Structures are given as C-alpha cells and as structure tokens.
Amino acid sequence: MLIVTTNDVPGREIEEALGEVFGLTVRSRNIGSNIGAGFKSLVGGELKGITKMLHDSREEALERLRAEAEAKGADAVVAFRFETTEYAQTGTEICAYGTAVRLRG
C-alpha cells in the first residue's frame, strides 16, 4: 500500500478515487508518564515516555488507515495527514486520514 502526502503519485495516474479513509486511536497517559513529564518540565528535555506513546499511536492509526483502504480495494492513499488532539491532559487522539485511490496499471 503506497501512502503519500501529495495529491497524486508521481509517474502514476489515478484511475479511481474510492473515498476518504481514516485510522483512529485514542490513548490515555499513565500516571507515571504524567508525573515524569511534570518533573522533566522543570529541567527541560525530551519526554521519552510520551514520545514513545505518540509514536506507537501514530503507527496504530496508520495501520488502521491502511486496513480501511485495502478493504475498499485501494492500492494507494493520497493527501495523507495526521491530526492530533489532546483531551483534558488525560488522553490523546491520533487520526490518520487521506483519500483511497486505485492507480492505473
């Protein structure tokens, strides 16, 4: 499954647009991450626990997007984006979205 941020695939022609596809996950932070982040904010530096959670969440959202596109018969997703929303400092929503397409040839 080819996933690109552009509106087309260089060197390929879009035969058919199959519609929007999404991959969504919502993750809550554990109490240890929140406490560690609070202490880390005093001295600065990377919040490794939160970085890992966001990385894992993006991978999960991307895999769900890929599965939805495959279910529609797509061989590519164009105009791919991530959107992240934080909920009351307790959880984070990651949404991967784009347009599922079938490429010619």
Short mmCIF file of N, CA, C and O in Angstrom, two decimals:
data_model
loop_
_atom_site.label_atom_id
_atom_site.label_comp_id
_atom_site.label_asym_id
_atom_site.label_seq_id
_atom_site.Cartn_x
_atom_site.Cartn_y
_atom_site.Cartn_z
N MET A 1 0.86 -1.17 0.00
CA MET A 1 0.00 0.00 0.00
C MET A 1 0.90 1.23 0.00
O MET A 1 1.68 1.44 0.92
N LEU A 2 0.79 2.02 -1.04
CA LEU A 2 1.55 3.26 -1.15
C LEU A 2 0.76 4.37 -0.46
O LEU A 2 -0.43 4.55 -0.75
N ILE A 3 1.39 5.08 0.47
CA ILE A 3 0.74 6.18 1.18
C ILE A 3 1.61 7.41 1.01
O ILE A 3 2.79 7.40 1.38
N VAL A 4 1.02 8.47 0.41
CA VAL A 4 1.78 9.69 0.13
C VAL A 4 1.03 10.92 0.63
O VAL A 4 -0.20 10.91 0.73
N THR A 5 1.79 11.96 0.94
CA THR A 5 1.17 13.21 1.40
C THR A 5 0.75 14.11 0.25
O THR A 5 0.03 15.08 0.45
N THR A 6 1.19 13.79 -0.95
CA THR A 6 0.85 14.60 -2.13
C THR A 6 -0.54 14.22 -2.64
O THR A 6 -1.11 13.20 -2.26
N ASN A 7 -1.08 15.06 -3.53
CA ASN A 7 -2.41 14.82 -4.09
C ASN A 7 -2.40 13.87 -5.28
O ASN A 7 -3.46 13.55 -5.82
N ASP A 8 -1.21 13.46 -5.69
CA ASP A 8 -1.08 12.49 -6.76
C ASP A 8 0.17 11.65 -6.49
O ASP A 8 0.90 11.89 -5.54
N VAL A 9 0.36 10.65 -7.33
CA VAL A 9 1.53 9.79 -7.19
C VAL A 9 2.41 10.06 -8.42
O VAL A 9 2.00 9.76 -9.54
N PRO A 10 3.57 10.65 -8.22
CA PRO A 10 4.43 10.97 -9.36
C PRO A 10 4.66 9.74 -10.26
O PRO A 10 4.97 8.65 -9.78
N GLY A 11 4.45 9.94 -11.56
CA GLY A 11 4.67 8.87 -12.52
C GLY A 11 3.53 7.88 -12.63
O GLY A 11 3.61 6.93 -13.41
N ARG A 12 2.47 8.07 -11.87
CA ARG A 12 1.31 7.16 -11.91
C ARG A 12 0.04 7.98 -12.11
O ARG A 12 -0.04 9.13 -11.70
N GLU A 13 -0.95 7.37 -12.70
CA GLU A 13 -2.23 8.03 -12.93
C GLU A 13 -3.28 7.42 -12.01
O GLU A 13 -3.36 6.19 -11.88
N ILE A 14 -4.06 8.27 -11.38
CA ILE A 14 -5.15 7.79 -10.54
C ILE A 14 -6.31 7.38 -11.44
O ILE A 14 -6.82 8.19 -12.22
N GLU A 15 -6.68 6.12 -11.35
CA GLU A 15 -7.78 5.60 -12.16
C GLU A 15 -9.13 5.89 -11.50
O GLU A 15 -10.10 6.22 -12.16
N GLU A 16 -9.16 5.76 -10.15
CA GLU A 16 -10.43 5.93 -9.45
C GLU A 16 -10.18 6.37 -8.01
O GLU A 16 -9.32 5.81 -7.33
N ALA A 17 -10.94 7.37 -7.57
CA ALA A 17 -10.92 7.77 -6.16
C ALA A 17 -11.99 6.96 -5.44
O ALA A 17 -13.15 6.93 -5.87
N LEU A 18 -11.62 6.30 -4.37
CA LEU A 18 -12.52 5.40 -3.66
C LEU A 18 -13.10 6.02 -2.40
O LEU A 18 -13.90 5.39 -1.71
N GLY A 19 -12.68 7.22 -2.07
CA GLY A 19 -13.24 7.92 -0.91
C GLY A 19 -12.26 8.09 0.22
O GLY A 19 -11.13 7.61 0.20
N GLU A 20 -12.73 8.79 1.24
CA GLU A 20 -11.91 9.07 2.42
C GLU A 20 -11.69 7.80 3.23
O GLU A 20 -12.57 6.94 3.30
N VAL A 21 -10.52 7.72 3.83
CA VAL A 21 -10.22 6.64 4.75
C VAL A 21 -9.60 7.23 6.01
O VAL A 21 -8.93 8.27 5.96
N PHE A 22 -9.87 6.56 7.12
CA PHE A 22 -9.40 7.05 8.42
C PHE A 22 -8.79 5.91 9.22
O PHE A 22 -9.19 4.76 9.08
N GLY A 23 -7.88 6.26 10.08
CA GLY A 23 -7.36 5.36 11.10
C GLY A 23 -7.34 6.18 12.37
O GLY A 23 -6.79 7.27 12.41
N LEU A 24 -7.98 5.69 13.42
CA LEU A 24 -8.14 6.48 14.63
C LEU A 24 -7.75 5.65 15.84
O LEU A 24 -8.06 4.46 15.93
N THR A 25 -7.07 6.28 16.77
CA THR A 25 -6.80 5.67 18.06
C THR A 25 -6.79 6.76 19.12
O THR A 25 -6.45 7.91 18.84
N VAL A 26 -7.22 6.40 20.31
CA VAL A 26 -7.19 7.32 21.45
C VAL A 26 -6.44 6.60 22.56
O VAL A 26 -6.77 5.47 22.90
N ARG A 27 -5.45 7.26 23.08
CA ARG A 27 -4.62 6.67 24.13
C ARG A 27 -4.64 7.56 25.36
O ARG A 27 -4.59 8.78 25.26
N SER A 28 -4.69 6.93 26.53
CA SER A 28 -4.56 7.68 27.77
C SER A 28 -3.14 7.53 28.26
O SER A 28 -2.48 6.53 28.02
N ARG A 29 -2.68 8.56 28.92
CA ARG A 29 -1.34 8.50 29.51
C ARG A 29 -1.43 7.84 30.88
O ARG A 29 -2.40 8.06 31.60
N ASN A 30 -0.41 7.09 31.23
CA ASN A 30 -0.44 6.50 32.57
C ASN A 30 0.07 7.53 33.58
O ASN A 30 0.72 8.51 33.24
N ILE A 31 -0.25 7.30 34.82
CA ILE A 31 0.10 8.24 35.88
C ILE A 31 1.61 8.45 35.97
O ILE A 31 2.08 9.56 36.22
N GLY A 32 2.39 7.40 35.71
CA GLY A 32 3.85 7.53 35.73
C GLY A 32 4.35 8.50 34.68
O GLY A 32 5.25 9.31 34.94
N SER A 33 3.77 8.44 33.48
CA SER A 33 4.18 9.36 32.41
C SER A 33 3.85 10.79 32.78
O SER A 33 4.63 11.71 32.53
N ASN A 34 2.67 11.00 33.37
CA ASN A 34 2.27 12.36 33.75
C ASN A 34 3.18 12.92 34.84
O ASN A 34 3.59 14.08 34.78
N ILE A 35 3.51 12.11 35.83
CA ILE A 35 4.40 12.58 36.91
C ILE A 35 5.80 12.84 36.35
O ILE A 35 6.40 13.87 36.62
N GLY A 36 6.30 11.89 35.55
CA GLY A 36 7.62 12.07 34.93
C GLY A 36 7.67 13.30 34.06
O GLY A 36 8.66 14.04 34.06
N ALA A 37 6.60 13.56 33.30
CA ALA A 37 6.56 14.74 32.43
C ALA A 37 6.57 16.01 33.27
O ALA A 37 7.20 17.00 32.90
N GLY A 38 5.89 15.98 34.40
CA GLY A 38 5.88 17.15 35.28
C GLY A 38 7.26 17.47 35.81
O GLY A 38 7.70 18.63 35.79
N PHE A 39 7.99 16.45 36.26
CA PHE A 39 9.36 16.66 36.74
C PHE A 39 10.28 17.11 35.60
O PHE A 39 11.11 18.00 35.77
N LYS A 40 10.14 16.48 34.44
CA LYS A 40 11.00 16.80 33.30
C LYS A 40 10.79 18.24 32.85
O LYS A 40 11.72 18.90 32.39
N SER A 41 9.56 18.74 32.98
CA SER A 41 9.29 20.12 32.55
C SER A 41 10.05 21.14 33.40
O SER A 41 10.28 22.26 32.96
N LEU A 42 10.47 20.73 34.59
CA LEU A 42 11.23 21.64 35.45
C LEU A 42 12.66 21.83 34.94
O LEU A 42 13.24 22.89 35.10
N VAL A 43 13.23 20.79 34.33
CA VAL A 43 14.62 20.86 33.89
C VAL A 43 14.78 20.87 32.37
O VAL A 43 15.86 21.14 31.87
N GLY A 44 13.72 20.53 31.65
CA GLY A 44 13.78 20.51 30.19
C GLY A 44 14.24 19.17 29.66
O GLY A 44 14.72 18.31 30.40
N GLY A 45 14.06 18.97 28.38
CA GLY A 45 14.48 17.74 27.74
C GLY A 45 13.31 16.97 27.17
O GLY A 45 12.15 17.33 27.34
N GLU A 46 13.64 15.89 26.47
CA GLU A 46 12.62 15.07 25.81
C GLU A 46 11.82 14.28 26.83
O GLU A 46 12.37 13.72 27.78
N LEU A 47 10.52 14.18 26.61
CA LEU A 47 9.63 13.37 27.42
C LEU A 47 9.52 12.01 26.72
O LEU A 47 8.62 11.77 25.92
N LYS A 48 10.47 11.12 27.01
CA LYS A 48 10.61 9.88 26.25
C LYS A 48 9.38 8.99 26.33
O LYS A 48 9.00 8.37 25.34
N GLY A 49 8.74 8.90 27.47
CA GLY A 49 7.55 8.07 27.61
C GLY A 49 6.42 8.57 26.73
O GLY A 49 5.72 7.78 26.07
N ILE A 50 6.24 9.88 26.68
CA ILE A 50 5.18 10.46 25.86
C ILE A 50 5.55 10.37 24.39
O ILE A 50 4.70 10.11 23.53
N THR A 51 6.83 10.56 24.06
CA THR A 51 7.28 10.41 22.68
C THR A 51 6.99 9.00 22.18
O THR A 51 6.47 8.81 21.08
N LYS A 52 7.27 7.99 22.99
CA LYS A 52 7.01 6.60 22.60
C LYS A 52 5.51 6.36 22.44
O LYS A 52 5.08 5.72 21.48
N MET A 53 4.70 6.89 23.35
CA MET A 53 3.25 6.71 23.25
C MET A 53 2.73 7.33 21.95
O MET A 53 1.93 6.71 21.23
N LEU A 54 3.19 8.53 21.60
CA LEU A 54 2.74 9.18 20.37
C LEU A 54 3.22 8.42 19.14
O LEU A 54 2.47 8.26 18.17
N HIS A 55 4.44 7.94 19.16
CA HIS A 55 4.96 7.16 18.03
C HIS A 55 4.13 5.90 17.83
O HIS A 55 3.70 5.58 16.72
N ASP A 56 3.89 5.17 18.92
CA ASP A 56 3.10 3.94 18.84
C ASP A 56 1.67 4.24 18.37
O ASP A 56 1.09 3.48 17.60
N SER A 57 1.11 5.34 18.85
CA SER A 57 -0.25 5.72 18.46
C SER A 57 -0.33 6.04 16.97
O SER A 57 -1.28 5.65 16.29
N ARG A 58 0.66 6.74 16.46
CA ARG A 58 0.68 7.06 15.02
C ARG A 58 0.79 5.79 14.19
O ARG A 58 0.13 5.65 13.17
N GLU A 59 1.63 4.86 14.62
CA GLU A 59 1.78 3.60 13.90
C GLU A 59 0.45 2.83 13.89
O GLU A 59 0.07 2.26 12.86
N GLU A 60 -0.24 2.82 15.01
CA GLU A 60 -1.52 2.12 15.09
C GLU A 60 -2.57 2.80 14.19
O GLU A 60 -3.30 2.12 13.47
N ALA A 61 -2.64 4.13 14.22
CA ALA A 61 -3.58 4.86 13.38
C ALA A 61 -3.27 4.63 11.90
O ALA A 61 -4.18 4.43 11.09
N LEU A 62 -2.00 4.62 11.54
CA LEU A 62 -1.59 4.39 10.15
C LEU A 62 -1.97 2.98 9.69
O LEU A 62 -2.46 2.79 8.58
N GLU A 63 -1.79 2.00 10.56
CA GLU A 63 -2.16 0.62 10.21
C GLU A 63 -3.67 0.50 10.02
O GLU A 63 -4.14 -0.20 9.11
N ARG A 64 -4.45 1.20 10.82
CA ARG A 64 -5.90 1.17 10.67
C ARG A 64 -6.34 1.85 9.38
O ARG A 64 -7.26 1.40 8.71
N LEU A 65 -5.67 2.95 9.03
CA LEU A 65 -5.94 3.62 7.75
C LEU A 65 -5.64 2.67 6.60
O LEU A 65 -6.43 2.53 5.67
N ARG A 66 -4.50 2.00 6.66
CA ARG A 66 -4.08 1.07 5.61
C ARG A 66 -5.12 -0.05 5.45
O ARG A 66 -5.51 -0.40 4.34
N ALA A 67 -5.60 -0.59 6.57
CA ALA A 67 -6.58 -1.67 6.53
C ALA A 67 -7.89 -1.20 5.91
O ALA A 67 -8.51 -1.92 5.11
N GLU A 68 -8.33 0.01 6.24
CA GLU A 68 -9.57 0.53 5.67
C GLU A 68 -9.42 0.76 4.16
O GLU A 68 -10.33 0.46 3.38
N ALA A 69 -8.27 1.27 3.74
CA ALA A 69 -8.02 1.49 2.31
C ALA A 69 -8.00 0.16 1.56
O ALA A 69 -8.59 0.04 0.48
N GLU A 70 -7.35 -0.85 2.11
CA GLU A 70 -7.31 -2.17 1.48
C GLU A 70 -8.71 -2.76 1.37
O GLU A 70 -9.05 -3.38 0.36
N ALA A 71 -9.54 -2.55 2.40
CA ALA A 71 -10.91 -3.07 2.38
C ALA A 71 -11.74 -2.43 1.27
O ALA A 71 -12.67 -3.05 0.76
N LYS A 72 -11.38 -1.21 0.87
CA LYS A 72 -12.08 -0.53 -0.22
C LYS A 72 -11.51 -0.90 -1.58
O LYS A 72 -11.99 -0.44 -2.60
N GLY A 73 -10.44 -1.69 -1.60
CA GLY A 73 -9.83 -2.09 -2.86
C GLY A 73 -8.79 -1.13 -3.37
O GLY A 73 -8.41 -1.18 -4.54
N ALA A 74 -8.28 -0.27 -2.52
CA ALA A 74 -7.28 0.73 -2.91
C ALA A 74 -5.90 0.10 -3.00
O ALA A 74 -5.61 -0.88 -2.32
N ASP A 75 -5.05 0.71 -3.82
CA ASP A 75 -3.64 0.33 -3.81
C ASP A 75 -2.76 1.51 -3.40
O ASP A 75 -1.55 1.40 -3.37
N ALA A 76 -3.42 2.65 -3.07
CA ALA A 76 -2.68 3.81 -2.60
C ALA A 76 -3.61 4.73 -1.81
O ALA A 76 -4.84 4.66 -1.95
N VAL A 77 -3.00 5.56 -0.99
CA VAL A 77 -3.71 6.64 -0.29
C VAL A 77 -2.96 7.92 -0.60
O VAL A 77 -1.74 7.99 -0.43
N VAL A 78 -3.68 8.92 -1.08
CA VAL A 78 -3.08 10.23 -1.38
C VAL A 78 -3.60 11.25 -0.37
O VAL A 78 -4.58 11.01 0.34
N ALA A 79 -2.93 12.40 -0.34
CA ALA A 79 -3.29 13.51 0.57
C ALA A 79 -3.33 13.03 2.02
O ALA A 79 -4.17 13.45 2.81
N PHE A 80 -2.39 12.18 2.38
CA PHE A 80 -2.30 11.61 3.74
C PHE A 80 -1.88 12.66 4.75
O PHE A 80 -0.98 13.46 4.50
N ARG A 81 -2.55 12.66 5.91
CA ARG A 81 -2.23 13.58 7.00
C ARG A 81 -2.45 12.87 8.34
O ARG A 81 -3.19 11.91 8.45
N PHE A 82 -1.82 13.42 9.38
CA PHE A 82 -2.11 13.07 10.76
C PHE A 82 -2.74 14.28 11.43
O PHE A 82 -2.36 15.42 11.15
N GLU A 83 -3.65 14.03 12.34
CA GLU A 83 -4.20 15.09 13.19
C GLU A 83 -4.16 14.57 14.62
O GLU A 83 -4.50 13.42 14.88
N THR A 84 -3.74 15.41 15.54
CA THR A 84 -3.61 15.03 16.93
C THR A 84 -4.42 15.99 17.79
O THR A 84 -4.33 17.20 17.61
N THR A 85 -5.19 15.43 18.72
CA THR A 85 -5.99 16.24 19.64
C THR A 85 -5.75 15.73 21.05
O THR A 85 -5.78 14.52 21.29
N GLU A 86 -5.55 16.64 21.98
CA GLU A 86 -5.38 16.26 23.37
C GLU A 86 -6.68 16.49 24.12
O GLU A 86 -7.35 17.50 23.91
N TYR A 87 -7.03 15.54 24.97
CA TYR A 87 -8.26 15.63 25.76
C TYR A 87 -7.94 15.83 27.23
O TYR A 87 -7.47 14.90 27.89
N ALA A 88 -8.19 17.01 27.73
CA ALA A 88 -8.12 17.32 29.17
C ALA A 88 -6.86 16.77 29.84
O ALA A 88 -6.91 16.34 30.97
N GLN A 89 -5.77 16.79 29.17
CA GLN A 89 -4.47 16.32 29.67
C GLN A 89 -4.49 14.87 30.15
O GLN A 89 -3.64 14.45 30.91
N THR A 90 -5.50 14.09 29.71
CA THR A 90 -5.56 12.69 30.12
C THR A 90 -5.39 11.73 28.95
O THR A 90 -5.05 10.58 29.14
N GLY A 91 -5.66 12.20 27.75
CA GLY A 91 -5.57 11.31 26.60
C GLY A 91 -5.28 12.08 25.33
O GLY A 91 -5.43 13.29 25.27
N THR A 92 -4.87 11.34 24.32
CA THR A 92 -4.54 11.93 23.03
C THR A 92 -5.20 11.11 21.93
O THR A 92 -5.12 9.88 21.94
N GLU A 93 -5.87 11.81 21.02
CA GLU A 93 -6.45 11.17 19.85
C GLU A 93 -5.52 11.40 18.67
O GLU A 93 -5.06 12.51 18.44
N ILE A 94 -5.22 10.33 17.96
CA ILE A 94 -4.43 10.42 16.74
C ILE A 94 -5.33 9.94 15.60
O ILE A 94 -5.86 8.84 15.65
N CYS A 95 -5.48 10.78 14.59
CA CYS A 95 -6.28 10.42 13.42
C CYS A 95 -5.38 10.50 12.19
O CYS A 95 -4.74 11.52 11.93
N ALA A 96 -5.30 9.40 11.46
CA ALA A 96 -4.61 9.35 10.17
C ALA A 96 -5.71 9.37 9.12
O ALA A 96 -6.68 8.64 9.23
N TYR A 97 -5.58 10.23 8.10
CA TYR A 97 -6.62 10.29 7.09
C TYR A 97 -6.06 10.62 5.72
O TYR A 97 -4.96 11.16 5.61
N GLY A 98 -6.82 10.30 4.70
CA GLY A 98 -6.42 10.56 3.33
C GLY A 98 -7.50 10.06 2.40
O GLY A 98 -8.60 9.71 2.81
N THR A 99 -7.18 10.01 1.11
CA THR A 99 -8.11 9.55 0.09
C THR A 99 -7.60 8.25 -0.51
O THR A 99 -6.47 8.22 -1.03
N ALA A 100 -8.41 7.21 -0.43
CA ALA A 100 -8.06 5.92 -1.01
C ALA A 100 -8.26 6.00 -2.52
O ALA A 100 -9.26 6.54 -2.99
N VAL A 101 -7.29 5.50 -3.27
CA VAL A 101 -7.36 5.54 -4.74
C VAL A 101 -6.90 4.21 -5.33
O VAL A 101 -6.19 3.45 -4.69
N ARG A 102 -7.33 3.99 -6.55
CA ARG A 102 -6.83 2.87 -7.34
C ARG A 102 -6.01 3.48 -8.46
O ARG A 102 -6.46 4.39 -9.15
N LEU A 103 -4.78 3.02 -8.62
CA LEU A 103 -3.88 3.54 -9.63
C LEU A 103 -4.02 2.76 -10.92
O LEU A 103 -4.29 1.54 -10.89
N ARG A 104 -3.83 3.42 -12.04
CA ARG A 104 -3.88 2.77 -13.36
C ARG A 104 -2.61 1.93 -13.54
O ARG A 104 -1.52 2.36 -13.24
N GLY A 105 -2.84 0.72 -14.05
CA GLY A 105 -1.71 -0.16 -14.41
C GLY A 105 -0.93 -0.55 -13.25
O GLY A 105 0.02 -1.00 -13.01
#
